[in-house]
Short mmCIF file of C-alpha atoms in Angstrom, two decimals:
data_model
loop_
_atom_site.label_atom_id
_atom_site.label_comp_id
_atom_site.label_asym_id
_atom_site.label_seq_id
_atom_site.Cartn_x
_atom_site.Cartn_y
_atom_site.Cartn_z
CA UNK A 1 3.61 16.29 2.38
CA UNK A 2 -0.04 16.76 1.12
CA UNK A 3 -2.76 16.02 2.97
CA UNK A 4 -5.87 13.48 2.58
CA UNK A 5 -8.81 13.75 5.04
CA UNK A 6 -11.43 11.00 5.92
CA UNK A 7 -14.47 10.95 4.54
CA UNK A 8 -18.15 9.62 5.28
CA UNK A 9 -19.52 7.25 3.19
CA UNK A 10 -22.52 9.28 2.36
CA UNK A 11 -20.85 12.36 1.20
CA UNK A 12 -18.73 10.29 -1.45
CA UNK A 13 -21.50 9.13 -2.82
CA UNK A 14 -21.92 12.76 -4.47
CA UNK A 15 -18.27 12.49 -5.54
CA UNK A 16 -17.70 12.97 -9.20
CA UNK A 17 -14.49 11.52 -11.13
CA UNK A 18 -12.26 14.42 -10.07
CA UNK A 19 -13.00 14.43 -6.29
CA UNK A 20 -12.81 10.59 -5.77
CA UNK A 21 -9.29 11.27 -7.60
CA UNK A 22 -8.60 13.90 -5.39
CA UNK A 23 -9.65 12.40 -2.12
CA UNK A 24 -8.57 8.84 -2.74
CA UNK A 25 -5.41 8.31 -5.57
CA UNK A 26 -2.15 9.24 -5.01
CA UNK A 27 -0.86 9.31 -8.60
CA UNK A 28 2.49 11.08 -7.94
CA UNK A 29 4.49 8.51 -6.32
CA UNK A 30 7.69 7.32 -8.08
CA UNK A 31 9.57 10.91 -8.44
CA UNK A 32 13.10 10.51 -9.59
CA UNK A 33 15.68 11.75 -6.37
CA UNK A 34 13.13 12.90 -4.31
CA UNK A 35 10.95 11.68 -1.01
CA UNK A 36 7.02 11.87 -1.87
CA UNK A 37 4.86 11.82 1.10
CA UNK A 38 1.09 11.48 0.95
CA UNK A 39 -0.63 11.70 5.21
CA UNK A 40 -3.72 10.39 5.10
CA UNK A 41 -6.38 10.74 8.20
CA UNK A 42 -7.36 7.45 7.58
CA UNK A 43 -5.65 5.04 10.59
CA UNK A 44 -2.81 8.16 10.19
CA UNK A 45 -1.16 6.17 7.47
CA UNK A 46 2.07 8.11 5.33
CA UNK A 47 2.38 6.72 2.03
CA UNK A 48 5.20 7.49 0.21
CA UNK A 49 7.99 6.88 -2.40
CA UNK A 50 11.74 7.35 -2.64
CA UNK A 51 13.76 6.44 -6.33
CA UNK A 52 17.67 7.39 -5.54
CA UNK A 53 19.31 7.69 -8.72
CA UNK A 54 21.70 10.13 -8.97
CA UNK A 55 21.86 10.57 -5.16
CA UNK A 56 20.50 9.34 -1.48
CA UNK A 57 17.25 10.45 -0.42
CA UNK A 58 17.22 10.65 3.41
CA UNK A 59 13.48 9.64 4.92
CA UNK A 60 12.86 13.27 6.81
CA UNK A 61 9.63 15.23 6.38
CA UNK A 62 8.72 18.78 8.30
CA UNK A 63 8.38 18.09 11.89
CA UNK A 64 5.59 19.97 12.42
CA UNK A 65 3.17 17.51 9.99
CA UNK A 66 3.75 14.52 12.52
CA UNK A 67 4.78 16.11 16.01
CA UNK A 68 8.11 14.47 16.82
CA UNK A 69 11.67 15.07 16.79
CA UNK A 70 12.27 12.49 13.62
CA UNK A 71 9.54 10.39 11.65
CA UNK A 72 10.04 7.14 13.02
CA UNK A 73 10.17 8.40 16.56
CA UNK A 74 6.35 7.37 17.19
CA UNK A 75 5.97 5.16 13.80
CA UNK A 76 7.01 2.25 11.83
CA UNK A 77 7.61 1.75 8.96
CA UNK A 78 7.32 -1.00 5.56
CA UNK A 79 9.10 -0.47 2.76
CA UNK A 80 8.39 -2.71 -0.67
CA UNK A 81 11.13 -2.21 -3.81
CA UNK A 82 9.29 -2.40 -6.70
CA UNK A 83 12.23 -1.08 -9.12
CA UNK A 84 16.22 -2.36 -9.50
CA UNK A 85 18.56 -3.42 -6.89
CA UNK A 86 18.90 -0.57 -4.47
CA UNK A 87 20.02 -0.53 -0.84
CA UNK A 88 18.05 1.50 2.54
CA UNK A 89 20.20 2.10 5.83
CA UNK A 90 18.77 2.35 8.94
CA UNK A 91 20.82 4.19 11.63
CA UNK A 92 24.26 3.35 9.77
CA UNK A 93 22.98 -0.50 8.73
CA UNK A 94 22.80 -1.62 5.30
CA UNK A 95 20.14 -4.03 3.98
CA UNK A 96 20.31 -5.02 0.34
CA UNK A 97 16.76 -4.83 -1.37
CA UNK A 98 15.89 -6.14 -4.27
CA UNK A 99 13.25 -6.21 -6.77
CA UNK A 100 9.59 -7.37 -4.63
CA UNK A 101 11.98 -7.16 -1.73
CA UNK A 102 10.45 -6.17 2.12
CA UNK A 103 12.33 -3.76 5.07
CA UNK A 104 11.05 -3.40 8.05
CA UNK A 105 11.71 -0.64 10.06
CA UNK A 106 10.48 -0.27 13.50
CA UNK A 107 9.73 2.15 16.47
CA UNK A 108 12.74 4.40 17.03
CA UNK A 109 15.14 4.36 14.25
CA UNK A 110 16.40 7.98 13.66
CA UNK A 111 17.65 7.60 10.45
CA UNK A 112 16.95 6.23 7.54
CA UNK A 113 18.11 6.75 3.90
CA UNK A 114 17.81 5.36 0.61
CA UNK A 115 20.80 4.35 -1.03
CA UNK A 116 20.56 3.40 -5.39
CA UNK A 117 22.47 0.36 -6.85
CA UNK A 118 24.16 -0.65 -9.94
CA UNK A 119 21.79 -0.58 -13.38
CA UNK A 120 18.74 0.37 -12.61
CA UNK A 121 17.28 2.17 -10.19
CA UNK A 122 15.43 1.31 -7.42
CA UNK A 123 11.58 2.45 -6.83
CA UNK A 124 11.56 2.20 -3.07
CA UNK A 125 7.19 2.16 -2.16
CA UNK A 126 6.41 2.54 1.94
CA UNK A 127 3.97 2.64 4.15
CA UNK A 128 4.53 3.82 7.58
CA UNK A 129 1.96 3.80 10.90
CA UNK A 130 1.74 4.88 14.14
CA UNK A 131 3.30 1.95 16.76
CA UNK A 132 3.88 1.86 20.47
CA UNK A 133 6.21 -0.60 20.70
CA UNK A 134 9.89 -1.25 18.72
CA UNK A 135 10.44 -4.17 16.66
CA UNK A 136 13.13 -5.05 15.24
CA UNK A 137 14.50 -3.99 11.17
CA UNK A 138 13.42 -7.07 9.36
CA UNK A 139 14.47 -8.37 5.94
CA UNK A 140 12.03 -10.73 3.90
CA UNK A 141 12.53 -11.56 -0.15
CA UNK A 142 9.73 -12.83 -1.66
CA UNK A 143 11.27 -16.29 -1.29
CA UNK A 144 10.51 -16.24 2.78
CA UNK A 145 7.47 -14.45 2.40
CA UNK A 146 4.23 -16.86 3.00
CA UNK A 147 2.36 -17.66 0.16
CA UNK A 148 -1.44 -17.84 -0.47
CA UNK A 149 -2.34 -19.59 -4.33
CA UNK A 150 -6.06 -18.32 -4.41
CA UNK A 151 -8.67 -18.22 -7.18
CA UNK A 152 -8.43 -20.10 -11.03
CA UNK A 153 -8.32 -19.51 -14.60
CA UNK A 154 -11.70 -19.74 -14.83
CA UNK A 155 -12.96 -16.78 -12.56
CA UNK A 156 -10.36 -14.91 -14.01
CA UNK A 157 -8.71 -14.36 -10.27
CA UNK A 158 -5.65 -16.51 -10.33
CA UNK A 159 -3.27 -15.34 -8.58
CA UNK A 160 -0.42 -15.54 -5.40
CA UNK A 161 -0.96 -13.83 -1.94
CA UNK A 162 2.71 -12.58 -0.60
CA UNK A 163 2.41 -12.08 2.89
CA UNK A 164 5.85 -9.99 4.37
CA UNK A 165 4.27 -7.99 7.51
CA UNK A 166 1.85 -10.18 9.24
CA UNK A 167 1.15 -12.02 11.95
CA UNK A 168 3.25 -15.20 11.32
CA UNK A 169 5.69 -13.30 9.46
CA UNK A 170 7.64 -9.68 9.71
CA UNK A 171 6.56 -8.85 13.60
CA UNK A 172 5.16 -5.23 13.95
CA UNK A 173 2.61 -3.13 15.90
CA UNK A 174 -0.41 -2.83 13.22
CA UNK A 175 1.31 -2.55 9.81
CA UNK A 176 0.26 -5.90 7.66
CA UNK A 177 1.74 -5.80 4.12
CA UNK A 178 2.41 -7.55 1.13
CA UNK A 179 1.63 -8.22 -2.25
CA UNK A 180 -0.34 -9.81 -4.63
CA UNK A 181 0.67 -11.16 -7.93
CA UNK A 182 -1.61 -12.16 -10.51
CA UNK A 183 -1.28 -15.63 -13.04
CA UNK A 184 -0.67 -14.66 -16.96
CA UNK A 185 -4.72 -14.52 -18.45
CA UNK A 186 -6.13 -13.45 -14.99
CA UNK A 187 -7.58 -10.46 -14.35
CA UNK A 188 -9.74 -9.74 -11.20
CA UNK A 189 -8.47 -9.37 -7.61
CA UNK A 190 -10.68 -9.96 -4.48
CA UNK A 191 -13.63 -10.98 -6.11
CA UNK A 192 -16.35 -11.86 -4.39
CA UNK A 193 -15.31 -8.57 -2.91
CA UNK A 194 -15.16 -7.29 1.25
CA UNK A 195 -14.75 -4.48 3.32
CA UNK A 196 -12.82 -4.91 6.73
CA UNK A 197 -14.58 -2.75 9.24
CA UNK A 198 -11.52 -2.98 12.12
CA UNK A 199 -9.15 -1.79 9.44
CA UNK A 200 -8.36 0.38 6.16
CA UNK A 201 -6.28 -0.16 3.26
CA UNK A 202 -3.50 0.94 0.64
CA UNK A 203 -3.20 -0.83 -2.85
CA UNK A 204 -0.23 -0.06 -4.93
CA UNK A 205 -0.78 -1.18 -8.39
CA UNK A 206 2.76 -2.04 -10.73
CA UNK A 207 3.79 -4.88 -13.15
CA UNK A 208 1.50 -2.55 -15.75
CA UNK A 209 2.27 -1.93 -19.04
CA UNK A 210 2.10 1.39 -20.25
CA UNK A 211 -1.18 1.55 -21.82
CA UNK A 212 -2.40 -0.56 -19.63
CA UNK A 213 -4.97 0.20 -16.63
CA UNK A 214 -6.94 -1.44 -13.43
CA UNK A 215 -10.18 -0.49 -12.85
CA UNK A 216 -10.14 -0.16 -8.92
CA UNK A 217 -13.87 -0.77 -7.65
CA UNK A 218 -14.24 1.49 -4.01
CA UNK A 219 -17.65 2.41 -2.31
CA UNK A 220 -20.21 0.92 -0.25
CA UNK A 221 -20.94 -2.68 -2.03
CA UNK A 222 -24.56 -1.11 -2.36
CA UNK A 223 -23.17 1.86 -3.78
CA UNK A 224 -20.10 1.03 -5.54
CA UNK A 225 -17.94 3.94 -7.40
CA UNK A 226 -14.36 2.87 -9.75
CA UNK A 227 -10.86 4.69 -10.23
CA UNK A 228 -9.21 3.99 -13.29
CA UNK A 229 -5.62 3.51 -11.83
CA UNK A 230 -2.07 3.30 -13.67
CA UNK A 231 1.30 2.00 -13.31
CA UNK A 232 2.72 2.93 -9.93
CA UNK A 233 -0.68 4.48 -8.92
CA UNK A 234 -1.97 4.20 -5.19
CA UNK A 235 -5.61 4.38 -3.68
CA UNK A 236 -6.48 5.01 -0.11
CA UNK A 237 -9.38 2.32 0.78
CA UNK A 238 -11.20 3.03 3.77
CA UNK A 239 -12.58 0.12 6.44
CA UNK A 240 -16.04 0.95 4.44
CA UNK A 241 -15.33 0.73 1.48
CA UNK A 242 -14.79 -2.56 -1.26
CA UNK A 243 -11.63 -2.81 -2.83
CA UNK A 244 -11.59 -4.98 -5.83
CA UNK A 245 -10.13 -4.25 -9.25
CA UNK A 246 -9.59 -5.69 -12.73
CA UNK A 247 -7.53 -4.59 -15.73
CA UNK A 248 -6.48 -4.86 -19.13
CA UNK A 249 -3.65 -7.35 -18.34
CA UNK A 250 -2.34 -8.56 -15.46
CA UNK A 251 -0.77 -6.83 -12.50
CA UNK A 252 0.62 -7.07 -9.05
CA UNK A 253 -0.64 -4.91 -6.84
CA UNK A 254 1.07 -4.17 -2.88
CA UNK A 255 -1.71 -3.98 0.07
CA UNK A 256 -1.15 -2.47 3.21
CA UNK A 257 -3.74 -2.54 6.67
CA UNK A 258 -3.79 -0.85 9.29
CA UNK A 259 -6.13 -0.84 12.12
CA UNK A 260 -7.29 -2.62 15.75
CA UNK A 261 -6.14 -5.91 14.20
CA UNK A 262 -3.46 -8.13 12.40
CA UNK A 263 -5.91 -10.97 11.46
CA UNK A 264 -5.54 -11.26 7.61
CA UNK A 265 -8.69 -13.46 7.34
CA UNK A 266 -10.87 -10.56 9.78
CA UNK A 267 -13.01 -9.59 6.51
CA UNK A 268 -17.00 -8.92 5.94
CA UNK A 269 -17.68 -10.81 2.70
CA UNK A 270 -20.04 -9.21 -0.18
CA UNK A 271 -22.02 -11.80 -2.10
CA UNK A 272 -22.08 -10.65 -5.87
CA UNK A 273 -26.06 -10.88 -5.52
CA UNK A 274 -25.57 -7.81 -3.03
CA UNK A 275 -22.92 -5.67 -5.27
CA UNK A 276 -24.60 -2.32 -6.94
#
């Protein structure tokens, strides 16, 4: 499991390109037959992959990197597939996930494993937090998800809001995920852009062709810095920092929180006039 620390806002501004790469992508997810962890410092999130397909990959990490007898006995845990059919068991119960598919796993599930389908394989993406309080495995599809159609053709920001983990959706402790799919000819996410002080953020970006690329705006809004991201690329956005992006095509992208809230709408706008 590697290890990202938190950092002040006034030391990244000395960051070049490699050490806001190092400190803030996670551009080794996706591994075939193997568990990829990534703790970051920031709200304690893991971030991680798991792509069974030749065999199961069992959700276990060293004890010693999170203090407790098994991973989720002091976490929870979302998982998003973003490949082929696949299927995840948690303690001997089987849940079918398919492609933009959402588990839920809560508070005191001992085991969990990651099973691959028929055809192709499945990229299983997750995001687990610390919780204090067990809720139960959940199922969504992107069908029962709650939708958000935000933005037009015009701004270049078309796109849907997929809410799975949230407050009138998926119950949990802190997690909040979903994702975000943009139109055909649309571009830009969050723009006008925020930060959320109560809470940080992951963004997974997929649905990328191969040459393509999002340009993932991070930083201070009067002191903004960019990652040049790629398929099945993550950053780590903390409660500081904007998190807006645009590419070369369209995308989807998945978004995590965590923090002292589930309000999806708790956000401190930046007016454009105000972005450097």
């Amino acid at each position: 499991m590697q290890n990202r620390y938190a950092a002040h806002p006034n030391e990244v501004k000395n960051y070049d390109t490699s050490r806001l790469r190092e400190e803030f992508l996670i551009d080794h997810l996706f591994a075939k037959d193997e568990l990829v962890t990534v703790y970051s410092h920031v709200d304690r999130y893991i971030v991680g992959s798991a792509v069974p397909e030749s065999q199961d990959i069992k959700l276990e990490v060293n004890l010693k990197d999170i203090g407790t007898d098994f991973f989720l006995a002091r976490r929870e845990i979302g998982i998003i597939n973003i490949g082929g059919h696949g299927t995840v068991s948690a303690d001997g119960v089987r849940y079918e996930i398919g492609s933009k598919e959402c588990l839920y796993i809560g508070l005191g599930v001992k085991e969990v494993i990651f099973h691959s389908g028929s055809g192709e394989a499945p990229q299983f993406y997750f995001v687990s937090t610390p919780a204090h309080h067990a809720y139960p495995t959940t199922k969504a599809t992107q069908q029962e998800a709650t939708p958000a159609h935000l933005g037009s053709i015009q701004t270049s920001n078309e796109r849907t809001i997929y809410k799975y983990i949230h407050e009138g959706g998926i119950k949990s402790c802190q997690l909040v995920m979903g994702i975000t799919e943009l139109d055909p000819g649309n571009m830009w996410n969050t723009m006008p852009a925020h930060t959320h002080n109560r809470r940080s953020e992951v963004y997974l970006y997929f649905n990328l062709p191969e040459d393509g690329v999002v340009f993932h705006m991070m930083g201070e809004p009067e002191e903004t810095r960019h990652l040049v991201v790629r398929q099945g690329q993550a950053v780590i956005s903390p409660s500081w920092s904007i998190h807006s992006g645009v590419g070369t095509s369209n995308y989807t992208f998945c978004w995590a929180m965590a923090g002292e809230n589930q309000t999806f709408d708790d956000m401190d706008g930046v007016k454009m006039t105000e972005l450097k």
